[in-house]
Amino acid sequence: MNKKEYLDAKESALKSLEDAYSKQKVDKEISQILESINKIEGFYTSSSCAGRIVLLEIPQIGDKRGATFLGIWHRTIESKELTAAATKATVGLLWLLAQAPILHVGALTLELADKMVKTAISCGFKNSAVKSTGKRIVIEICSTERLDAPIGRDGTLFCKEEYLSLLVEISNEVIERSRKKIGRFVKKLGKFDDFL
Amino acid sequence: MNKKEYLDAKESALKSLEDAYSKQKVDKEISQILESINKIEGFYTSSSCAGRIVLLEIPQIGDKRGATFLGIWHRTIESKELTAAATKATVGLLWLLAQAPILHVGALTLELADKMVKTAISCGFKNSAVKSTGKRIVIEICSTERLDAPIGRDGTLFCKEEYLSLLVEISNEVIERSRKKIGRFVKKLGKFDDFL
């Protein structure tokens, strides 16, 4: 990718981000990271999620296309919110997921991409890697905490209340740990140029 | 990485693999992939797991160092095996994990690495990426099916028997789907050179 192509891609990504902001489609918890990365020469952010708790109904394992989101929370939740969302369930397996933040970042050079991956890993985003090295260099930044637990089938929850509370507690911990990592990452991104 | 360094790295990786074979430490389900990849010029495998079901005791979420493996199965299991393994639990959260195959592959060039990642993704290993582009080019090949469910604490299982059976059923599905993907990948690797 030459510099002109990179600059066009960055311009277009920043425009999409602006649109997303105006539609309030950017998780505010992650906007500081987006700003910090876009400020650095040689990078732009293309998509992001600050981490979330999801209640998903899915016909069979791995079948993402057939999945229905019954609840999405970009924050810690209470058990009663989960059980309320579960009343919308109809057919298939019900999964509770807690997902760490995920970010896609475009980079001008492989050297920069490698440096960004190492920075992210050092802040606890251990699942970070260069996803594409072809025409566009794309990094994925992600960490490893997660919960993926089936909790019901065909509209009925399997679990007792105490067990659901525990699952919610652990899901909330995934969110809280994610917030801390985001804080560390923002701090380190502020000094990114010093390391180059 | 120049060709000499690559060839040294491949030689050393193949020697380690031979050692692992002699100690029966290679999952036999994945050995066909390892052979197919190592046969192709420009690649070598460095570590691998054919997918597994794990019972893990862990002091707190994300604390891998403090974790104890109470059971590891590289195959489908029965509920009674899980409950038997759980009797060894003492302190901390008990997690049942079902993990898809994971492979690390060294590559001679970024172009080859990119091609291998695309091949893996086309066979269902959607979580594949170039992990390192520095001195050594390393690819990680992995798919997305998984289960990560807390099932007990401080030696006691939370779940009723039916729920445990369901978790086992889903874990077994992760293993079975992994086997199918491995089969597809082996087939495609046989024709890898045709695409170059």
mmCIF file of N, CA and C in Angstrom, chain B residues 70-143:
data_model
loop_
_atom_site.group_PDB
_atom_site.id
_atom_site.type_symbol
_atom_site.label_atom_id
_atom_site.label_comp_id
_atom_site.label_asym_id
_atom_site.label_seq_id
_atom_site.Cartn_x
_atom_site.Cartn_y
_atom_site.Cartn_z
ATOM 1 N N LEU B 70 -7.747 -29.920 35.770
ATOM 2 C CA LEU B 70 -8.269 -31.116 36.438
ATOM 3 C C LEU B 70 -8.602 -32.201 35.425
ATOM 4 N N GLY B 71 -8.811 -31.796 34.181
ATOM 5 C CA GLY B 71 -9.084 -32.770 33.121
ATOM 6 C C GLY B 71 -8.776 -32.176 31.758
ATOM 7 N N ILE B 72 -8.148 -32.960 30.890
ATOM 8 C CA ILE B 72 -7.898 -32.528 29.501
ATOM 9 C C ILE B 72 -8.234 -33.705 28.600
ATOM 10 N N TRP B 73 -9.156 -33.491 27.667
ATOM 11 C CA TRP B 73 -9.547 -34.551 26.731
ATOM 12 C C TRP B 73 -9.437 -34.036 25.300
ATOM 13 N N HIS B 74 -8.684 -34.741 24.470
ATOM 14 C CA HIS B 74 -8.594 -34.360 23.056
ATOM 15 C C HIS B 74 -9.598 -35.160 22.239
ATOM 16 N N ARG B 75 -10.806 -35.319 22.781
ATOM 17 C CA ARG B 75 -11.839 -36.142 22.139
ATOM 18 C C ARG B 75 -13.179 -35.766 22.774
ATOM 19 N N THR B 76 -14.251 -36.343 22.243
ATOM 20 C CA THR B 76 -15.548 -36.139 22.887
ATOM 21 C C THR B 76 -15.569 -36.904 24.218
ATOM 22 N N ILE B 77 -16.395 -36.435 25.153
ATOM 23 C CA ILE B 77 -16.409 -37.053 26.485
ATOM 24 C C ILE B 77 -17.834 -37.388 26.935
ATOM 25 N N GLU B 78 -17.916 -38.098 28.063
ATOM 26 C CA GLU B 78 -19.216 -38.341 28.696
ATOM 27 C C GLU B 78 -19.300 -37.538 29.997
ATOM 28 N N SER B 79 -20.517 -37.192 30.398
ATOM 29 C CA SER B 79 -20.695 -36.366 31.596
ATOM 30 C C SER B 79 -19.995 -36.950 32.814
ATOM 31 N N LYS B 80 -20.043 -38.294 32.934
ATOM 32 C CA LYS B 80 -19.475 -38.902 34.146
ATOM 33 C C LYS B 80 -17.964 -38.684 34.234
ATOM 34 N N GLU B 81 -17.305 -38.543 33.076
ATOM 35 C CA GLU B 81 -15.866 -38.256 33.106
ATOM 36 C C GLU B 81 -15.619 -36.873 33.692
ATOM 37 N N LEU B 82 -16.514 -35.957 33.353
ATOM 38 C CA LEU B 82 -16.396 -34.588 33.838
ATOM 39 C C LEU B 82 -16.628 -34.540 35.349
ATOM 40 N N THR B 83 -17.677 -35.180 35.805
ATOM 41 C CA THR B 83 -17.968 -35.136 37.240
ATOM 42 C C THR B 83 -16.878 -35.856 38.033
ATOM 43 N N ALA B 84 -16.322 -36.924 37.460
ATOM 44 C CA ALA B 84 -15.215 -37.618 38.145
ATOM 45 C C ALA B 84 -14.015 -36.687 38.288
ATOM 46 N N ALA B 85 -13.685 -35.970 37.209
ATOM 47 C CA ALA B 85 -12.536 -35.052 37.252
ATOM 48 C C ALA B 85 -12.797 -33.919 38.242
ATOM 49 N N ALA B 86 -14.075 -33.503 38.344
ATOM 50 C CA ALA B 86 -14.423 -32.371 39.213
ATOM 51 C C ALA B 86 -14.255 -32.698 40.695
ATOM 52 N N THR B 87 -14.192 -33.987 41.028
ATOM 53 C CA THR B 87 -14.017 -34.342 42.449
ATOM 54 C C THR B 87 -12.631 -33.913 42.955
ATOM 55 N N LYS B 88 -11.704 -33.634 42.037
ATOM 56 C CA LYS B 88 -10.364 -33.180 42.440
ATOM 57 C C LYS B 88 -10.320 -31.689 42.757
ATOM 58 N N ALA B 89 -11.447 -30.992 42.553
ATOM 59 C CA ALA B 89 -11.469 -29.536 42.745
ATOM 60 C C ALA B 89 -11.289 -29.163 44.216
ATOM 61 N N THR B 90 -10.617 -28.040 44.463
ATOM 62 C CA THR B 90 -10.413 -27.579 45.842
ATOM 63 C C THR B 90 -10.890 -26.132 46.041
ATOM 64 N N VAL B 91 -10.105 -25.163 45.537
ATOM 65 C CA VAL B 91 -10.438 -23.752 45.766
ATOM 66 C C VAL B 91 -10.405 -22.974 44.451
ATOM 67 N N GLY B 92 -11.416 -22.132 44.244
ATOM 68 C CA GLY B 92 -11.447 -21.276 43.045
ATOM 69 C C GLY B 92 -12.625 -21.630 42.158
ATOM 70 N N LEU B 93 -12.721 -20.921 41.046
ATOM 71 C CA LEU B 93 -13.809 -21.180 40.093
ATOM 72 C C LEU B 93 -13.444 -22.355 39.196
ATOM 73 N N LEU B 94 -14.443 -23.194 38.923
ATOM 74 C CA LEU B 94 -14.273 -24.323 37.999
ATOM 75 C C LEU B 94 -14.837 -23.935 36.645
ATOM 76 N N TRP B 95 -14.037 -24.008 35.608
ATOM 77 C CA TRP B 95 -14.500 -23.663 34.258
ATOM 78 C C TRP B 95 -14.458 -24.890 33.363
ATOM 79 N N LEU B 96 -15.515 -25.061 32.586
ATOM 80 C CA LEU B 96 -15.486 -26.045 31.501
ATOM 81 C C LEU B 96 -15.194 -25.296 30.206
ATOM 82 N N LEU B 97 -14.141 -25.696 29.513
ATOM 83 C CA LEU B 97 -13.787 -25.058 28.251
ATOM 84 C C LEU B 97 -13.829 -26.081 27.127
ATOM 85 N N ALA B 98 -14.376 -25.681 25.995
ATOM 86 C CA ALA B 98 -14.212 -26.492 24.780
ATOM 87 C C ALA B 98 -13.471 -25.596 23.801
ATOM 88 N N GLN B 99 -12.331 -26.075 23.351
ATOM 89 C CA GLN B 99 -11.465 -25.236 22.520
ATOM 90 C C GLN B 99 -11.250 -25.846 21.150
ATOM 91 N N ALA B 100 -11.325 -24.994 20.130
ATOM 92 C CA ALA B 100 -11.090 -25.415 18.750
ATOM 93 C C ALA B 100 -9.594 -25.653 18.549
ATOM 94 N N PRO B 101 -9.217 -26.292 17.431
ATOM 95 C CA PRO B 101 -7.791 -26.520 17.163
ATOM 96 C C PRO B 101 -7.032 -25.201 17.092
ATOM 97 N N ILE B 102 -5.765 -25.242 17.441
ATOM 98 C CA ILE B 102 -4.900 -24.076 17.266
ATOM 99 C C ILE B 102 -3.537 -24.548 16.749
ATOM 100 N N LEU B 103 -3.027 -23.800 15.794
ATOM 101 C CA LEU B 103 -1.772 -24.168 15.125
ATOM 102 C C LEU B 103 -0.908 -22.931 14.967
ATOM 103 N N HIS B 104 0.385 -23.053 15.205
ATOM 104 C CA HIS B 104 1.309 -21.972 14.868
ATOM 105 C C HIS B 104 2.206 -22.433 13.731
ATOM 106 N N VAL B 105 2.322 -21.579 12.732
ATOM 107 C CA VAL B 105 3.041 -21.946 11.519
ATOM 108 C C VAL B 105 4.034 -20.834 11.166
ATOM 109 N N GLY B 106 5.289 -21.207 10.943
ATOM 110 C CA GLY B 106 6.289 -20.247 10.475
ATOM 111 C C GLY B 106 6.242 -20.179 8.950
ATOM 112 N N ALA B 107 6.484 -18.985 8.397
ATOM 113 C CA ALA B 107 6.452 -18.826 6.940
ATOM 114 C C ALA B 107 7.702 -18.099 6.461
ATOM 115 N N LEU B 108 8.091 -18.411 5.235
ATOM 116 C CA LEU B 108 9.296 -17.784 4.668
ATOM 117 C C LEU B 108 9.034 -16.342 4.255
ATOM 118 N N THR B 109 7.870 -16.082 3.647
ATOM 119 C CA THR B 109 7.566 -14.720 3.189
ATOM 120 C C THR B 109 6.159 -14.315 3.643
ATOM 121 N N LEU B 110 5.945 -13.002 3.665
ATOM 122 C CA LEU B 110 4.621 -12.484 4.039
ATOM 123 C C LEU B 110 3.562 -12.890 3.026
ATOM 124 N N GLU B 111 3.973 -12.979 1.758
ATOM 125 C CA GLU B 111 3.026 -13.357 0.719
ATOM 126 C C GLU B 111 2.502 -14.774 0.976
ATOM 127 N N LEU B 112 3.440 -15.679 1.295
ATOM 128 C CA LEU B 112 3.041 -17.051 1.620
ATOM 129 C C LEU B 112 2.153 -17.075 2.868
ATOM 130 N N ALA B 113 2.542 -16.283 3.881
ATOM 131 C CA ALA B 113 1.779 -16.249 5.136
ATOM 132 C C ALA B 113 0.336 -15.821 4.854
ATOM 133 N N ASP B 114 0.188 -14.789 4.050
ATOM 134 C CA ASP B 114 -1.130 -14.264 3.716
ATOM 135 C C ASP B 114 -1.976 -15.330 3.008
ATOM 136 N N LYS B 115 -1.335 -16.045 2.118
ATOM 137 C CA LYS B 115 -2.003 -17.113 1.371
ATOM 138 C C LYS B 115 -2.467 -18.240 2.311
ATOM 139 N N MET B 116 -1.599 -18.592 3.266
ATOM 140 C CA MET B 116 -1.959 -19.655 4.210
ATOM 141 C C MET B 116 -3.124 -19.217 5.097
ATOM 142 N N VAL B 117 -3.094 -17.961 5.554
ATOM 143 C CA VAL B 117 -4.182 -17.443 6.390
ATOM 144 C C VAL B 117 -5.495 -17.506 5.605
ATOM 145 N N LYS B 118 -5.468 -17.104 4.348
ATOM 146 C CA LYS B 118 -6.696 -17.112 3.529
ATOM 147 C C LYS B 118 -7.199 -18.536 3.330
ATOM 148 N N THR B 119 -6.271 -19.479 3.104
ATOM 149 C CA THR B 119 -6.661 -20.885 2.944
ATOM 150 C C THR B 119 -7.335 -21.398 4.213
ATOM 151 N N ALA B 120 -6.719 -21.105 5.366
ATOM 152 C CA ALA B 120 -7.272 -21.569 6.643
ATOM 153 C C ALA B 120 -8.663 -20.983 6.860
ATOM 154 N N ILE B 121 -8.811 -19.692 6.601
ATOM 155 C CA ILE B 121 -10.114 -19.035 6.796
ATOM 156 C C ILE B 121 -11.176 -19.688 5.905
ATOM 157 N N SER B 122 -10.777 -20.022 4.655
ATOM 158 C CA SER B 122 -11.746 -20.621 3.731
ATOM 159 C C SER B 122 -12.190 -22.011 4.179
ATOM 160 N N CYS B 123 -11.398 -22.665 5.055
ATOM 161 C CA CYS B 123 -11.775 -23.991 5.579
ATOM 162 C C CYS B 123 -12.513 -23.882 6.907
ATOM 163 N N GLY B 124 -12.824 -22.666 7.342
ATOM 164 C CA GLY B 124 -13.591 -22.498 8.569
ATOM 165 C C GLY B 124 -12.770 -22.056 9.763
ATOM 166 N N PHE B 125 -11.451 -21.903 9.583
ATOM 167 C CA PHE B 125 -10.617 -21.424 10.696
ATOM 168 C C PHE B 125 -10.582 -19.893 10.652
ATOM 169 N N LYS B 126 -11.718 -19.311 11.068
ATOM 170 C CA LYS B 126 -11.957 -17.871 10.846
ATOM 171 C C LYS B 126 -11.079 -16.985 11.720
ATOM 172 N N ASN B 127 -10.526 -17.545 12.777
ATOM 173 C CA ASN B 127 -9.719 -16.726 13.685
ATOM 174 C C ASN B 127 -8.245 -16.788 13.336
ATOM 175 N N SER B 128 -7.911 -16.982 12.071
ATOM 176 C CA SER B 128 -6.514 -17.104 11.663
ATOM 177 C C SER B 128 -5.935 -15.739 11.324
ATOM 178 N N ALA B 129 -4.653 -15.558 11.634
ATOM 179 C CA ALA B 129 -4.005 -14.266 11.386
ATOM 180 C C ALA B 129 -2.495 -14.416 11.443
ATOM 181 N N VAL B 130 -1.805 -13.420 10.900
ATOM 182 C CA VAL B 130 -0.357 -13.348 11.056
ATOM 183 C C VAL B 130 -0.086 -12.753 12.434
ATOM 184 N N LYS B 131 0.561 -13.522 13.310
ATOM 185 C CA LYS B 131 0.765 -13.060 14.679
ATOM 186 C C LYS B 131 2.019 -12.221 14.804
ATOM 187 N N SER B 132 3.010 -12.497 13.974
ATOM 188 C CA SER B 132 4.265 -11.761 14.090
ATOM 189 C C SER B 132 4.860 -11.565 12.704
ATOM 190 N N THR B 133 5.317 -10.354 12.436
ATOM 191 C CA THR B 133 5.910 -10.065 11.133
ATOM 192 C C THR B 133 7.340 -9.581 11.308
ATOM 193 N N GLY B 134 7.873 -9.758 12.513
ATOM 194 C CA GLY B 134 9.231 -9.273 12.805
ATOM 195 C C GLY B 134 10.279 -10.227 12.253
ATOM 196 N N LYS B 135 11.234 -10.589 13.095
ATOM 197 C CA LYS B 135 12.336 -11.440 12.658
ATOM 198 C C LYS B 135 11.807 -12.754 12.079
ATOM 199 N N ARG B 136 10.806 -13.319 12.772
ATOM 200 C CA ARG B 136 10.147 -14.517 12.235
ATOM 201 C C ARG B 136 8.704 -14.195 11.863
ATOM 202 N N ILE B 137 8.267 -14.767 10.759
ATOM 203 C CA ILE B 137 6.861 -14.592 10.378
ATOM 204 C C ILE B 137 6.083 -15.779 10.936
ATOM 205 N N VAL B 138 5.140 -15.497 11.818
ATOM 206 C CA VAL B 138 4.387 -16.573 12.464
ATOM 207 C C VAL B 138 2.886 -16.363 12.250
ATOM 208 N N ILE B 139 2.227 -17.449 11.798
ATOM 209 C CA ILE B 139 0.780 -17.430 11.589
ATOM 210 C C ILE B 139 0.108 -18.207 12.718
ATOM 211 N N GLU B 140 -1.054 -17.735 13.166
ATOM 212 C CA GLU B 140 -1.860 -18.535 14.089
ATOM 213 C C GLU B 140 -3.124 -18.955 13.353
ATOM 214 N N ILE B 141 -3.416 -20.241 13.389
ATOM 215 C CA ILE B 141 -4.610 -20.766 12.718
ATOM 216 C C ILE B 141 -5.575 -21.266 13.787
ATOM 217 N N CYS B 142 -6.788 -20.732 13.806
ATOM 218 C CA CYS B 142 -7.733 -21.100 14.864
ATOM 219 C C CYS B 142 -9.150 -20.832 14.367
ATOM 220 N N SER B 143 -10.134 -21.531 14.918
ATOM 221 C CA SER B 143 -11.511 -21.226 14.539
ATOM 222 C C SER B 143 -12.267 -20.652 15.724
#
